[in-house]
């Protein structure tokens, strides 16, 4: 879609800006993967959220192909690739509970079924809504552990920036799915940043004492 409208116009400006943010957000995922493996821990990182995001990013690839969106395809390929080491790190250092294993199996089944019946927009919608719902596990894990753990601030900031740009992208290209989910995700990730800072300051004070 973006290439068909390429030129000196708002859609092209948004496309180029969003592509830059996709790369920026990918750097954030790399930071999270690096932090998990460097600390050999998955403390406060939500397995449920990362699992759903992995399938969401994978659905971006197929949705982008159908919509002829280079930005969506790039987002999907790069971020899916970086979700792999994050998931492997969480499995190795934190472990998966039975409900998390079942969740991944169900999502895999949904993905395969949607591909088989060629309902890619519906698949994209399902994983977007799912990600917007389970994103609440991000701040919840930190509150439950009473620590920011190995949650990467780099990931939180780059993700929030990315969601805000995708919100702008959705508004310009009139994509209601992207608008709805990115609004929800932006609010939750902004809240998570506040919680992360709270526990970071609290842990810093306790170390001094």
JSON list of N, CA and C in Angstrom, two decimals, residues 55-56 122-132:
[
{"chain": "A", "resi": 55, "resn": "UNK", "atom": "N", "xyz": [3.25, -14.36, 18.29]},
{"chain": "A", "resi": 55, "resn": "UNK", "atom": "CA", "xyz": [2.27, -14.71, 17.26]},
{"chain": "A", "resi": 55, "resn": "UNK", "atom": "C", "xyz": [1.71, -13.46, 16.58]},
{"chain": "A", "resi": 56, "resn": "UNK", "atom": "N", "xyz": [1.59, -12.38, 17.34]},
{"chain": "A", "resi": 56, "resn": "UNK", "atom": "CA", "xyz": [1.13, -11.12, 16.75]},
{"chain": "A", "resi": 56, "resn": "UNK", "atom": "C", "xyz": [2.11, -10.66, 15.68]},
{"chain": "A", "resi": 122, "resn": "UNK", "atom": "N", "xyz": [-8.74, -11.66, 9.87]},
{"chain": "A", "resi": 122, "resn": "UNK", "atom": "CA", "xyz": [-9.35, -12.12, 11.12]},
{"chain": "A", "resi": 122, "resn": "UNK", "atom": "C", "xyz": [-8.27, -12.59, 12.09]},
{"chain": "A", "resi": 123, "resn": "UNK", "atom": "N", "xyz": [-7.28, -13.31, 11.56]},
{"chain": "A", "resi": 123, "resn": "UNK", "atom": "CA", "xyz": [-6.16, -13.77, 12.38]},
{"chain": "A", "resi": 123, "resn": "UNK", "atom": "C", "xyz": [-5.41, -12.58, 12.98]},
{"chain": "A", "resi": 124, "resn": "UNK", "atom": "N", "xyz": [-5.18, -11.56, 12.16]},
{"chain": "A", "resi": 124, "resn": "UNK", "atom": "CA", "xyz": [-4.49, -10.35, 12.61]},
{"chain": "A", "resi": 124, "resn": "UNK", "atom": "C", "xyz": [-5.29, -9.67, 13.71]},
{"chain": "A", "resi": 125, "resn": "UNK", "atom": "N", "xyz": [-6.62, -9.63, 13.52]},
{"chain": "A", "resi": 125, "resn": "UNK", "atom": "CA", "xyz": [-7.50, -9.02, 14.51]},
{"chain": "A", "resi": 125, "resn": "UNK", "atom": "C", "xyz": [-7.46, -9.79, 15.83]},
{"chain": "A", "resi": 126, "resn": "UNK", "atom": "N", "xyz": [-7.52, -11.12, 15.74]},
{"chain": "A", "resi": 126, "resn": "UNK", "atom": "CA", "xyz": [-7.52, -11.97, 16.94]},
{"chain": "A", "resi": 126, "resn": "UNK", "atom": "C", "xyz": [-6.26, -11.76, 17.77]},
{"chain": "A", "resi": 127, "resn": "UNK", "atom": "N", "xyz": [-5.10, -11.77, 17.11]},
{"chain": "A", "resi": 127, "resn": "UNK", "atom": "CA", "xyz": [-3.84, -11.63, 17.86]},
{"chain": "A", "resi": 127, "resn": "UNK", "atom": "C", "xyz": [-3.62, -10.20, 18.35]},
{"chain": "A", "resi": 128, "resn": "UNK", "atom": "N", "xyz": [-4.16, -9.22, 17.63]},
{"chain": "A", "resi": 128, "resn": "UNK", "atom": "CA", "xyz": [-4.07, -7.84, 18.10]},
{"chain": "A", "resi": 128, "resn": "UNK", "atom": "C", "xyz": [-4.90, -7.64, 19.36]},
{"chain": "A", "resi": 129, "resn": "UNK", "atom": "N", "xyz": [-6.13, -8.16, 19.33]},
{"chain": "A", "resi": 129, "resn": "UNK", "atom": "CA", "xyz": [-7.00, -8.05, 20.50]},
{"chain": "A", "resi": 129, "resn": "UNK", "atom": "C", "xyz": [-6.40, -8.81, 21.68]},
{"chain": "A", "resi": 130, "resn": "UNK", "atom": "N", "xyz": [-5.87, -10.00, 21.39]},
{"chain": "A", "resi": 130, "resn": "UNK", "atom": "CA", "xyz": [-5.25, -10.82, 22.44]},
{"chain": "A", "resi": 130, "resn": "UNK", "atom": "C", "xyz": [-4.08, -10.09, 23.09]},
{"chain": "A", "resi": 131, "resn": "UNK", "atom": "N", "xyz": [-3.25, -9.45, 22.26]},
{"chain": "A", "resi": 131, "resn": "UNK", "atom": "CA", "xyz": [-2.08, -8.74, 22.79]},
{"chain": "A", "resi": 131, "resn": "UNK", "atom": "C", "xyz": [-2.50, -7.55, 23.65]},
{"chain": "A", "resi": 132, "resn": "UNK", "atom": "N", "xyz": [-3.57, -6.87, 23.22]},
{"chain": "A", "resi": 132, "resn": "UNK", "atom": "CA", "xyz": [-4.06, -5.72, 23.98]},
{"chain": "A", "resi": 132, "resn": "UNK", "atom": "C", "xyz": [-4.61, -6.15, 25.34]}
]
